[in-house]
Coordinates of C-alpha atoms in Angstrom, one line a residue:
Chain A
M1 CA 23.5 14.1 11.1
S2 CA 23.7 15.4 7.5
G3 CA 20.6 16.1 5.5
E4 CA 22.2 14.7 2.4
P5 CA 21.2 11.0 2.6
R6 CA 17.6 12.0 3.1
D7 CA 17.6 14.2 0.1
Q8 CA 19.2 11.5 -2.1
D9 CA 16.8 8.8 -0.8
S10 CA 13.8 11.1 -1.5
Q11 CA 15.2 12.0 -4.9
M12 CA 15.6 8.3 -5.7
A13 CA 12.1 7.6 -4.4
A14 CA 10.6 10.3 -6.6
Q15 CA 12.5 9.0 -9.6
L16 CA 11.3 5.5 -9.0
K17 CA 7.7 6.7 -8.6
R18 CA 8.1 8.4 -12.0
G19 CA 9.2 5.1 -13.5
E20 CA 12.8 6.1 -14.1
S21 CA 14.7 2.8 -14.1
T22 CA 18.1 4.5 -13.6
A23 CA 17.0 5.2 -10.1
I24 CA 17.2 1.5 -9.4
E25 CA 20.9 1.6 -10.4
S26 CA 21.5 4.5 -8.0
L27 CA 19.6 2.6 -5.3
Y28 CA 21.8 -0.4 -5.9
D29 CA 25.0 1.6 -5.9
R30 CA 24.0 3.1 -2.6
Y31 CA 22.5 0.1 -0.8
G32 CA 23.3 -3.0 -2.8
R33 CA 26.2 -4.1 -0.6
L34 CA 24.1 -3.6 2.5
A35 CA 21.2 -5.5 1.0
Y36 CA 23.5 -8.3 0.0
G37 CA 25.2 -8.3 3.4
L38 CA 21.8 -8.8 5.1
A39 CA 20.7 -11.5 2.7
F40 CA 24.0 -13.4 3.1
R41 CA 23.9 -13.1 6.9
I42 CA 20.5 -14.8 6.8
L43 CA 21.1 -17.4 4.1
N44 CA 24.9 -18.0 4.3
D45 CA 24.8 -18.8 0.6
R46 CA 26.1 -16.5 -2.1
G47 CA 23.8 -17.5 -4.9
A48 CA 20.7 -17.5 -2.8
A49 CA 21.6 -14.1 -1.3
E50 CA 22.1 -12.6 -4.7
D51 CA 18.7 -14.1 -5.9
V52 CA 17.0 -12.5 -2.9
V53 CA 18.6 -9.1 -3.5
Q54 CA 17.7 -9.2 -7.1
D55 CA 14.0 -10.1 -6.3
A56 CA 14.0 -7.3 -3.6
F57 CA 15.1 -4.6 -6.1
V58 CA 12.6 -5.8 -8.7
S59 CA 9.9 -5.6 -6.0
V60 CA 10.9 -2.1 -5.1
W61 CA 10.8 -1.2 -8.8
R62 CA 7.4 -2.8 -9.3
N63 CA 5.8 -1.4 -6.1
A64 CA 7.4 2.1 -6.2
A65 CA 4.2 3.8 -7.3
G66 CA 2.6 2.8 -4.0
F67 CA 5.6 3.7 -1.8
D68 CA 4.7 6.6 0.5
T69 CA 7.8 8.8 1.0
G70 CA 6.2 10.4 4.0
R71 CA 6.2 7.1 5.9
G72 CA 9.8 6.2 5.9
S73 CA 13.0 5.7 4.0
L74 CA 13.6 3.8 0.8
R75 CA 16.5 2.1 2.4
N76 CA 14.4 0.8 5.3
W77 CA 11.8 -0.4 3.0
L78 CA 14.3 -2.2 0.7
L79 CA 16.0 -3.9 3.6
S80 CA 12.7 -5.0 5.1
I81 CA 11.9 -6.7 1.8
V82 CA 15.3 -8.3 1.6
R83 CA 15.0 -9.6 5.2
N84 CA 11.5 -11.1 4.7
R85 CA 12.3 -12.7 1.4
A86 CA 15.5 -14.2 2.8
I87 CA 13.6 -15.6 5.8
D88 CA 11.0 -17.0 3.5
R89 CA 13.7 -18.7 1.5
L90 CA 15.5 -19.9 4.6
R91 CA 12.4 -21.2 6.4
G92 CA 10.6 -22.4 3.3
G93 CA 7.5 -20.4 4.0
A94 CA 5.9 -17.4 2.4
R95 CA 5.0 -14.6 4.7
T96 CA 1.7 -13.1 3.6
R97 CA 2.8 -9.6 3.9
N98 CA 2.3 -7.1 1.2
E99 CA 5.7 -5.5 0.6
L100 CA 4.1 -2.0 0.5
Q101 CA 2.9 -2.8 4.0
L102 CA 6.4 -3.3 5.3
E103 CA 7.1 0.4 5.4
A104 CA 3.9 1.3 7.3
V105 CA 4.8 0.1 10.7
E106 CA 4.5 3.4 12.5
P107 CA 1.0 4.3 13.5
T108 CA 1.5 8.0 13.1
A109 CA 3.0 9.8 10.1
E110 CA 4.9 12.2 12.3
M111 CA 7.1 9.5 13.8
P112 CA 10.5 10.3 12.4
D113 CA 12.1 7.5 10.5
V114 CA 15.3 6.5 12.2
W115 CA 17.0 5.6 9.0
Q116 CA 17.0 9.1 7.7
A117 CA 19.4 10.0 10.5
V118 CA 21.4 6.9 10.2
A119 CA 23.7 7.3 7.3
S120 CA 27.3 7.5 8.3
D121 CA 29.7 4.7 9.2
L122 CA 30.0 6.1 12.7
E123 CA 26.3 5.7 13.4
R124 CA 26.4 2.2 12.0
K125 CA 29.3 1.4 14.3
Q126 CA 27.3 2.7 17.2
I127 CA 24.4 0.4 16.3
Q128 CA 26.7 -2.5 16.0
E129 CA 28.2 -1.6 19.4
G130 CA 24.7 -1.3 21.0
F131 CA 23.9 -4.7 19.7
R132 CA 27.2 -6.2 20.9
E133 CA 26.7 -4.6 24.4
L134 CA 23.4 -6.5 25.0
P135 CA 23.6 -9.5 27.3
D136 CA 24.5 -12.6 25.3
A137 CA 21.0 -14.2 25.9
Q138 CA 19.2 -11.1 24.7
R139 CA 21.4 -10.6 21.7
K140 CA 21.1 -14.3 20.8
T141 CA 17.3 -14.1 21.1
L142 CA 17.2 -11.1 18.7
E143 CA 19.5 -12.8 16.3
L144 CA 17.4 -16.0 16.1
A145 CA 14.3 -14.0 15.6
Y146 CA 15.5 -11.4 13.2
F147 CA 18.1 -13.2 11.2
G148 CA 16.9 -16.8 11.7
G149 CA 13.2 -16.1 11.3
Y150 CA 12.3 -18.3 14.3
T151 CA 9.1 -17.8 16.3
H152 CA 9.2 -17.1 20.0
V153 CA 8.1 -20.7 20.7
E154 CA 10.9 -22.1 18.5
I155 CA 13.5 -19.9 20.2
A156 CA 12.3 -21.0 23.6
S157 CA 12.9 -24.6 22.5
R158 CA 16.3 -23.9 20.9
M159 CA 17.5 -22.0 23.9
Q160 CA 15.9 -24.3 26.4
V161 CA 14.2 -21.6 28.3
P162 CA 10.6 -20.8 29.2
L163 CA 8.5 -18.9 26.6
G164 CA 8.0 -16.0 29.0
T165 CA 11.7 -15.6 29.2
V166 CA 12.0 -15.3 25.4
K167 CA 9.2 -12.8 25.2
S168 CA 10.9 -10.6 27.9
R169 CA 14.3 -10.9 26.3
M170 CA 13.0 -9.7 23.0
R171 CA 11.3 -6.7 24.4
I172 CA 14.0 -5.8 26.9
G173 CA 16.8 -6.4 24.3
L174 CA 15.1 -4.0 21.8
E175 CA 14.5 -1.4 24.6
K176 CA 18.1 -1.6 25.8
M177 CA 19.3 -1.0 22.3
R178 CA 17.1 2.0 21.9
T179 CA 18.3 3.4 25.2
F180 CA 21.9 3.0 24.1
L181 CA 21.3 4.6 20.8
E182 CA 19.2 7.4 22.2
A183 CA 22.0 8.3 24.6
R184 CA 24.3 8.6 21.7
G185 CA 22.0 10.6 19.5
V186 CA 21.5 7.9 17.0
M187 CA 17.9 7.6 17.8
A188 CA 15.7 10.6 18.8
Chain B
M1 CA -6.1 -10.8 24.2
N2 CA -5.9 -8.7 27.3
H3 CA -3.6 -5.7 27.8
A4 CA -1.0 -7.5 29.8
E5 CA -0.8 -10.4 27.4
A6 CA -0.4 -8.1 24.5
E7 CA 2.4 -6.1 26.2
E8 CA 4.3 -9.3 26.7
L9 CA 4.2 -10.1 23.0
L10 CA 5.2 -6.6 21.7
G11 CA 8.8 -7.4 21.4
A12 CA 8.2 -10.6 19.5
Y13 CA 5.7 -8.8 17.3
A14 CA 8.3 -6.1 16.5
L15 CA 10.7 -8.8 15.5
D16 CA 8.2 -10.7 13.3
A17 CA 8.7 -13.7 15.6
L18 CA 5.0 -14.5 16.2
P19 CA 3.1 -17.1 14.3
E20 CA 0.5 -15.7 12.0
D21 CA -2.6 -16.1 14.3
E22 CA -0.8 -14.5 17.3
A23 CA 0.3 -11.6 15.2
R24 CA -3.2 -11.1 14.0
R25 CA -4.5 -11.1 17.6
V26 CA -1.8 -8.5 18.6
E27 CA -2.8 -6.3 15.7
E28 CA -6.4 -6.6 16.6
H29 CA -5.5 -5.4 20.1
L30 CA -3.3 -2.6 18.7
R31 CA -6.2 -1.2 16.7
S32 CA -7.9 -0.1 20.0
C33 CA -4.9 0.5 22.2
A34 CA -3.0 3.7 21.6
E35 CA -0.5 3.0 24.3
H36 CA 0.6 -0.3 22.9
R37 CA 0.6 1.1 19.3
A38 CA 3.1 3.6 20.4
M39 CA 5.2 1.0 22.2
A40 CA 5.0 -1.3 19.2
A41 CA 6.1 1.5 16.9
E42 CA 9.1 2.2 19.1
L43 CA 10.1 -1.4 19.2
R44 CA 9.8 -1.7 15.4
R45 CA 12.0 1.3 14.9
T46 CA 14.7 -0.4 16.8
S47 CA 14.3 -3.8 15.2
G48 CA 14.4 -1.9 11.9
L49 CA 18.0 -1.1 12.7
L50 CA 19.1 -4.7 13.0
P51 CA 20.1 -4.9 9.4
L52 CA 22.8 -2.3 10.2
T53 CA 24.4 -4.6 12.7
V54 CA 25.5 -6.8 9.9
G55 CA 27.7 -4.7 7.7
E56 CA 28.0 -4.6 3.9
G57 CA 28.7 -7.7 1.9
D58 CA 30.5 -8.3 -1.3
P59 CA 28.2 -9.4 -4.1
S60 CA 29.4 -10.5 -7.5
P61 CA 29.9 -7.7 -10.0
E62 CA 27.3 -9.3 -12.3
L63 CA 24.5 -8.9 -9.8
R64 CA 24.1 -5.2 -10.7
A65 CA 23.7 -6.0 -14.4
R66 CA 21.2 -8.8 -13.7
I67 CA 19.1 -6.4 -11.6
V68 CA 19.1 -3.8 -14.3
E69 CA 18.0 -6.4 -16.9
A70 CA 15.3 -7.8 -14.6
V71 CA 14.0 -4.3 -13.9
K72 CA 13.9 -3.5 -17.7
A73 CA 11.8 -6.7 -18.1
T74 CA 9.3 -5.7 -15.3
P75 CA 6.3 -3.5 -16.2
R76 CA 6.6 0.1 -15.2
E77 CA 3.9 2.3 -13.8
L78 CA 2.1 4.0 -16.7
A79 CA 1.7 7.7 -17.0
P80 CA -1.7 9.0 -15.9
S81 CA -4.5 7.9 -18.3
P82 CA -5.6 10.5 -20.8
A83 CA -8.7 12.4 -19.8
T84 CA -11.4 14.4 -21.5
E85 CA -10.9 18.2 -21.2
P86 CA -10.7 18.7 -17.4
A87 CA -12.9 21.3 -15.8
R88 CA -11.3 24.2 -13.9
G89 CA -11.6 23.6 -10.2
V90 CA -13.7 20.9 -8.7
S91 CA -17.2 22.2 -9.3
P92 CA -19.4 19.6 -11.0
V93 CA -19.8 19.8 -14.7
P94 CA -23.4 19.5 -16.2
L95 CA -24.6 15.9 -15.9
R96 CA -24.6 13.7 -18.9
R97 CA -27.4 11.3 -18.9
I98 CA -26.4 7.8 -20.0
A99 CA -29.3 6.2 -21.8
R100 CA -28.1 2.6 -21.3
M101 CA -25.4 0.9 -19.2
P102 CA -21.9 1.5 -20.4
S103 CA -20.4 -1.6 -22.0
W104 CA -17.7 -1.7 -19.4
A105 CA -20.0 -3.1 -16.8
S106 CA -20.0 -6.6 -18.3
R107 CA -16.3 -6.4 -19.0
A108 CA -15.8 -5.5 -15.4
S109 CA -17.6 -8.7 -14.2
R110 CA -15.0 -10.8 -16.0
L111 CA -12.2 -9.4 -14.0
A112 CA -11.1 -11.8 -11.3
V113 CA -10.6 -10.8 -7.7
A114 CA -6.9 -11.0 -6.7
A115 CA -5.5 -12.9 -3.7
A116 CA -5.5 -11.0 -0.4
I117 CA -2.9 -8.3 0.0
V118 CA -2.6 -5.8 2.8
I119 CA -2.7 -2.1 2.2
A120 CA -2.1 0.4 4.9
L121 CA -4.8 2.9 5.5
G122 CA -3.7 6.4 6.4
A123 CA -6.6 7.2 8.6
G124 CA -9.3 5.3 10.5
G125 CA -7.0 3.3 12.7
L126 CA -6.4 0.3 10.4
I127 CA -2.7 0.8 9.9
G128 CA -0.9 -2.5 10.2
Y129 CA -4.1 -4.4 10.3
Q130 CA -3.6 -7.7 8.4
L131 CA -6.7 -8.7 6.6
G132 CA -7.2 -12.1 5.2
H133 CA -10.6 -13.5 5.6
A134 CA -14.2 -12.9 6.4
T135 CA -15.5 -13.1 10.0
Q136 CA -18.9 -13.0 11.4
T137 CA -18.9 -9.2 11.2
Q138 CA -16.4 -8.3 8.6
V139 CA -15.6 -9.0 5.0
A140 CA -12.2 -8.2 3.5
Y141 CA -11.7 -7.6 -0.2
T142 CA -8.7 -6.9 -2.4
F143 CA -9.0 -5.6 -6.0
Q144 CA -6.4 -4.9 -8.6
G145 CA -6.3 -2.0 -11.0
D146 CA -7.0 -2.5 -14.7
A147 CA -4.0 -4.0 -16.4
T148 CA -3.8 -1.1 -18.9
A149 CA -5.2 1.9 -17.1
A150 CA -3.9 1.3 -13.6
P151 CA -1.3 -1.4 -13.5
G152 CA 0.0 -1.9 -10.0
A153 CA -2.9 -0.2 -8.4
E154 CA -4.5 -2.1 -5.5
A155 CA -7.5 -1.5 -3.4
R156 CA -8.3 -3.1 -0.1
M157 CA -11.7 -2.9 1.5
V158 CA -13.0 -4.0 4.8
Y159 CA -16.8 -4.1 5.1
F160 CA -18.2 -4.0 8.6
K161 CA -21.6 -5.7 8.2
D162 CA -23.1 -4.6 11.5
R163 CA -22.3 -1.0 10.7
K164 CA -23.0 -1.2 7.0
Q165 CA -19.8 0.7 6.4
A166 CA -16.7 -0.1 4.5
V167 CA -13.2 1.3 4.7
V168 CA -11.2 1.4 1.6
A169 CA -7.5 2.0 1.0
V170 CA -6.2 2.3 -2.5
N171 CA -2.6 2.6 -3.7
G172 CA -1.0 3.2 -7.0
L173 CA -3.7 4.8 -9.0
P174 CA -2.6 6.9 -12.0
H175 CA -2.1 10.5 -10.9
L176 CA -4.8 13.0 -11.4
G177 CA -4.6 15.9 -13.9
A178 CA -5.8 19.4 -12.9
G179 CA -9.5 19.4 -11.9
Q180 CA -9.8 15.6 -11.9
V181 CA -11.0 13.5 -9.1
Y182 CA -11.2 9.8 -8.4
E183 CA -14.8 8.7 -8.0
M184 CA -15.8 5.6 -6.2
W185 CA -18.9 3.6 -7.2
L186 CA -20.9 0.6 -5.9
I187 CA -22.7 -1.1 -8.7
K188 CA -26.1 -2.7 -8.2
N189 CA -27.6 -4.7 -11.1
G190 CA -25.5 -2.8 -13.5
V191 CA -26.3 0.6 -12.2
P192 CA -23.4 2.5 -10.6
V193 CA -24.1 4.5 -7.4
D194 CA -21.8 7.5 -6.5
K195 CA -20.0 6.7 -3.3
G196 CA -17.8 9.7 -3.1
I197 CA -14.7 11.4 -4.6
S198 CA -11.1 11.9 -3.7
S199 CA -8.9 14.5 -5.2
N200 CA -5.6 13.4 -3.7
P201 CA -3.3 13.7 -6.6
S202 CA -0.8 11.1 -5.6
G203 CA -2.8 8.0 -6.4
D204 CA -3.6 6.9 -2.9
V205 CA -7.1 7.1 -1.5
G206 CA -8.4 6.4 1.9
A207 CA -12.2 6.6 2.3
Q208 CA -15.2 5.4 4.1
I209 CA -18.3 4.2 2.2
S210 CA -21.7 3.7 3.7
G211 CA -24.1 1.2 2.3
D212 CA -25.3 -2.4 2.5
L213 CA -22.7 -4.1 0.4
S214 CA -24.7 -7.3 0.2
Q215 CA -27.0 -5.3 -2.2
F216 CA -24.2 -4.5 -4.6
Q217 CA -22.2 -6.6 -7.0
Q218 CA -19.2 -4.5 -7.7
F219 CA -17.0 -1.7 -6.5
A220 CA -15.3 0.5 -9.1
I221 CA -13.1 3.6 -9.4
T222 CA -13.1 6.1 -12.3
I223 CA -11.3 9.3 -13.0
E224 CA -13.7 12.1 -13.6
P225 CA -13.6 15.8 -14.3
G226 CA -15.5 16.5 -11.1
E227 CA -18.1 14.6 -9.2
Q228 CA -20.6 12.9 -11.6
Q229 CA -23.9 11.2 -11.0
L230 CA -22.9 8.5 -13.4
P231 CA -19.5 7.6 -14.7
T232 CA -18.2 9.3 -17.8
T233 CA -15.1 7.2 -18.3
K234 CA -14.1 3.5 -18.1
P235 CA -13.2 2.3 -14.7
I236 CA -9.5 2.1 -13.8
L237 CA -10.3 -0.4 -11.0
V238 CA -13.2 -2.9 -10.6
G239 CA -13.8 -5.6 -8.1
N240 CA -16.5 -8.2 -7.4
L241 CA -18.2 -8.0 -4.0
Q242 CA -20.0 -11.2 -4.2
S243 CA -18.2 -14.6 -4.4
G244 CA -18.5 -16.7 -7.6

């Protein structure tokens, strides 16, 4: 796991906090296709996906002063914003979450951010493999939740299973992925 | 929400698949349960990888240019506000008596309270706690920084009525110069009361404030050359504590 991506991300974060708009261009060059891929996966509409990506980058720019580089990576933050805005657009709601908040999901600052270590294609392939390896029902549950923005109740209805089953599948699915990735050194 | 119920919901919580009220109840539980906080954090780390299962897309070439244009049209964070000659170190400078209330007090009262936004607090166990409304025992506030002096700054306060204590988290303040501090004030009938200082240079402040907030009308932050008994500069952030 090279240190390079972390340094580049930290550099970009520092530039953004200083108000250097060229850092947004660097951020886009680095993560724009990933951001778009995520938005498109959720919305399945080119124009809508591009709108969401644009809004997300502008949000990163606007909120950069408050971004705490100690809490996590720029990429994680950007993609969280993309995901939430895409879901909002898809489901027609507005999640009342401050986008500065999206980064601060770890309760302790010393929890290492997984994304810093996840830079190369190989690691991404492993994550994709870990996801594919999940039992169909668990994977489908995670997809509906993460990319479809459905609540656990809605998923239970769609999949025609009890709510308790959905809750378990969510937790177990995530835990299985973590175990898979820990075994391969993708997650510590 | 009991321990077992919360544990069942942690996966859904990590995936953002809970309706608002259930998510709030889980967060309430997490505030006092370290074991589940750790579990939730682990699950969030994993769910945070799900975007990587998707792979890159192929946006139109014009998207980049549109983003650059949009960013140029979006206000940037200002450089730190100019200050009076800063004192060396943090020792208090001689007090300046202010004969009458500074004119900014009435200006401050015209600033509107912004809609509720959550700000993570680095200490005090409120991380992830989504605030939105007053309860029997708590009142939540959000304040915005001054549009010129601290654009983009936001302060979030939770006041615990029974304890007469408030917890404040502020992000995005203009950075401090050498020897400067952020000073927090509660204002009662136009008179500011010193409620503490922070010298964190990065523009983020987390603090506890003691006091019966029902007796005060405003909260404010100024940048000072050391702790003062009364403010010597215009506030960079002001909020109304009483409705109306």
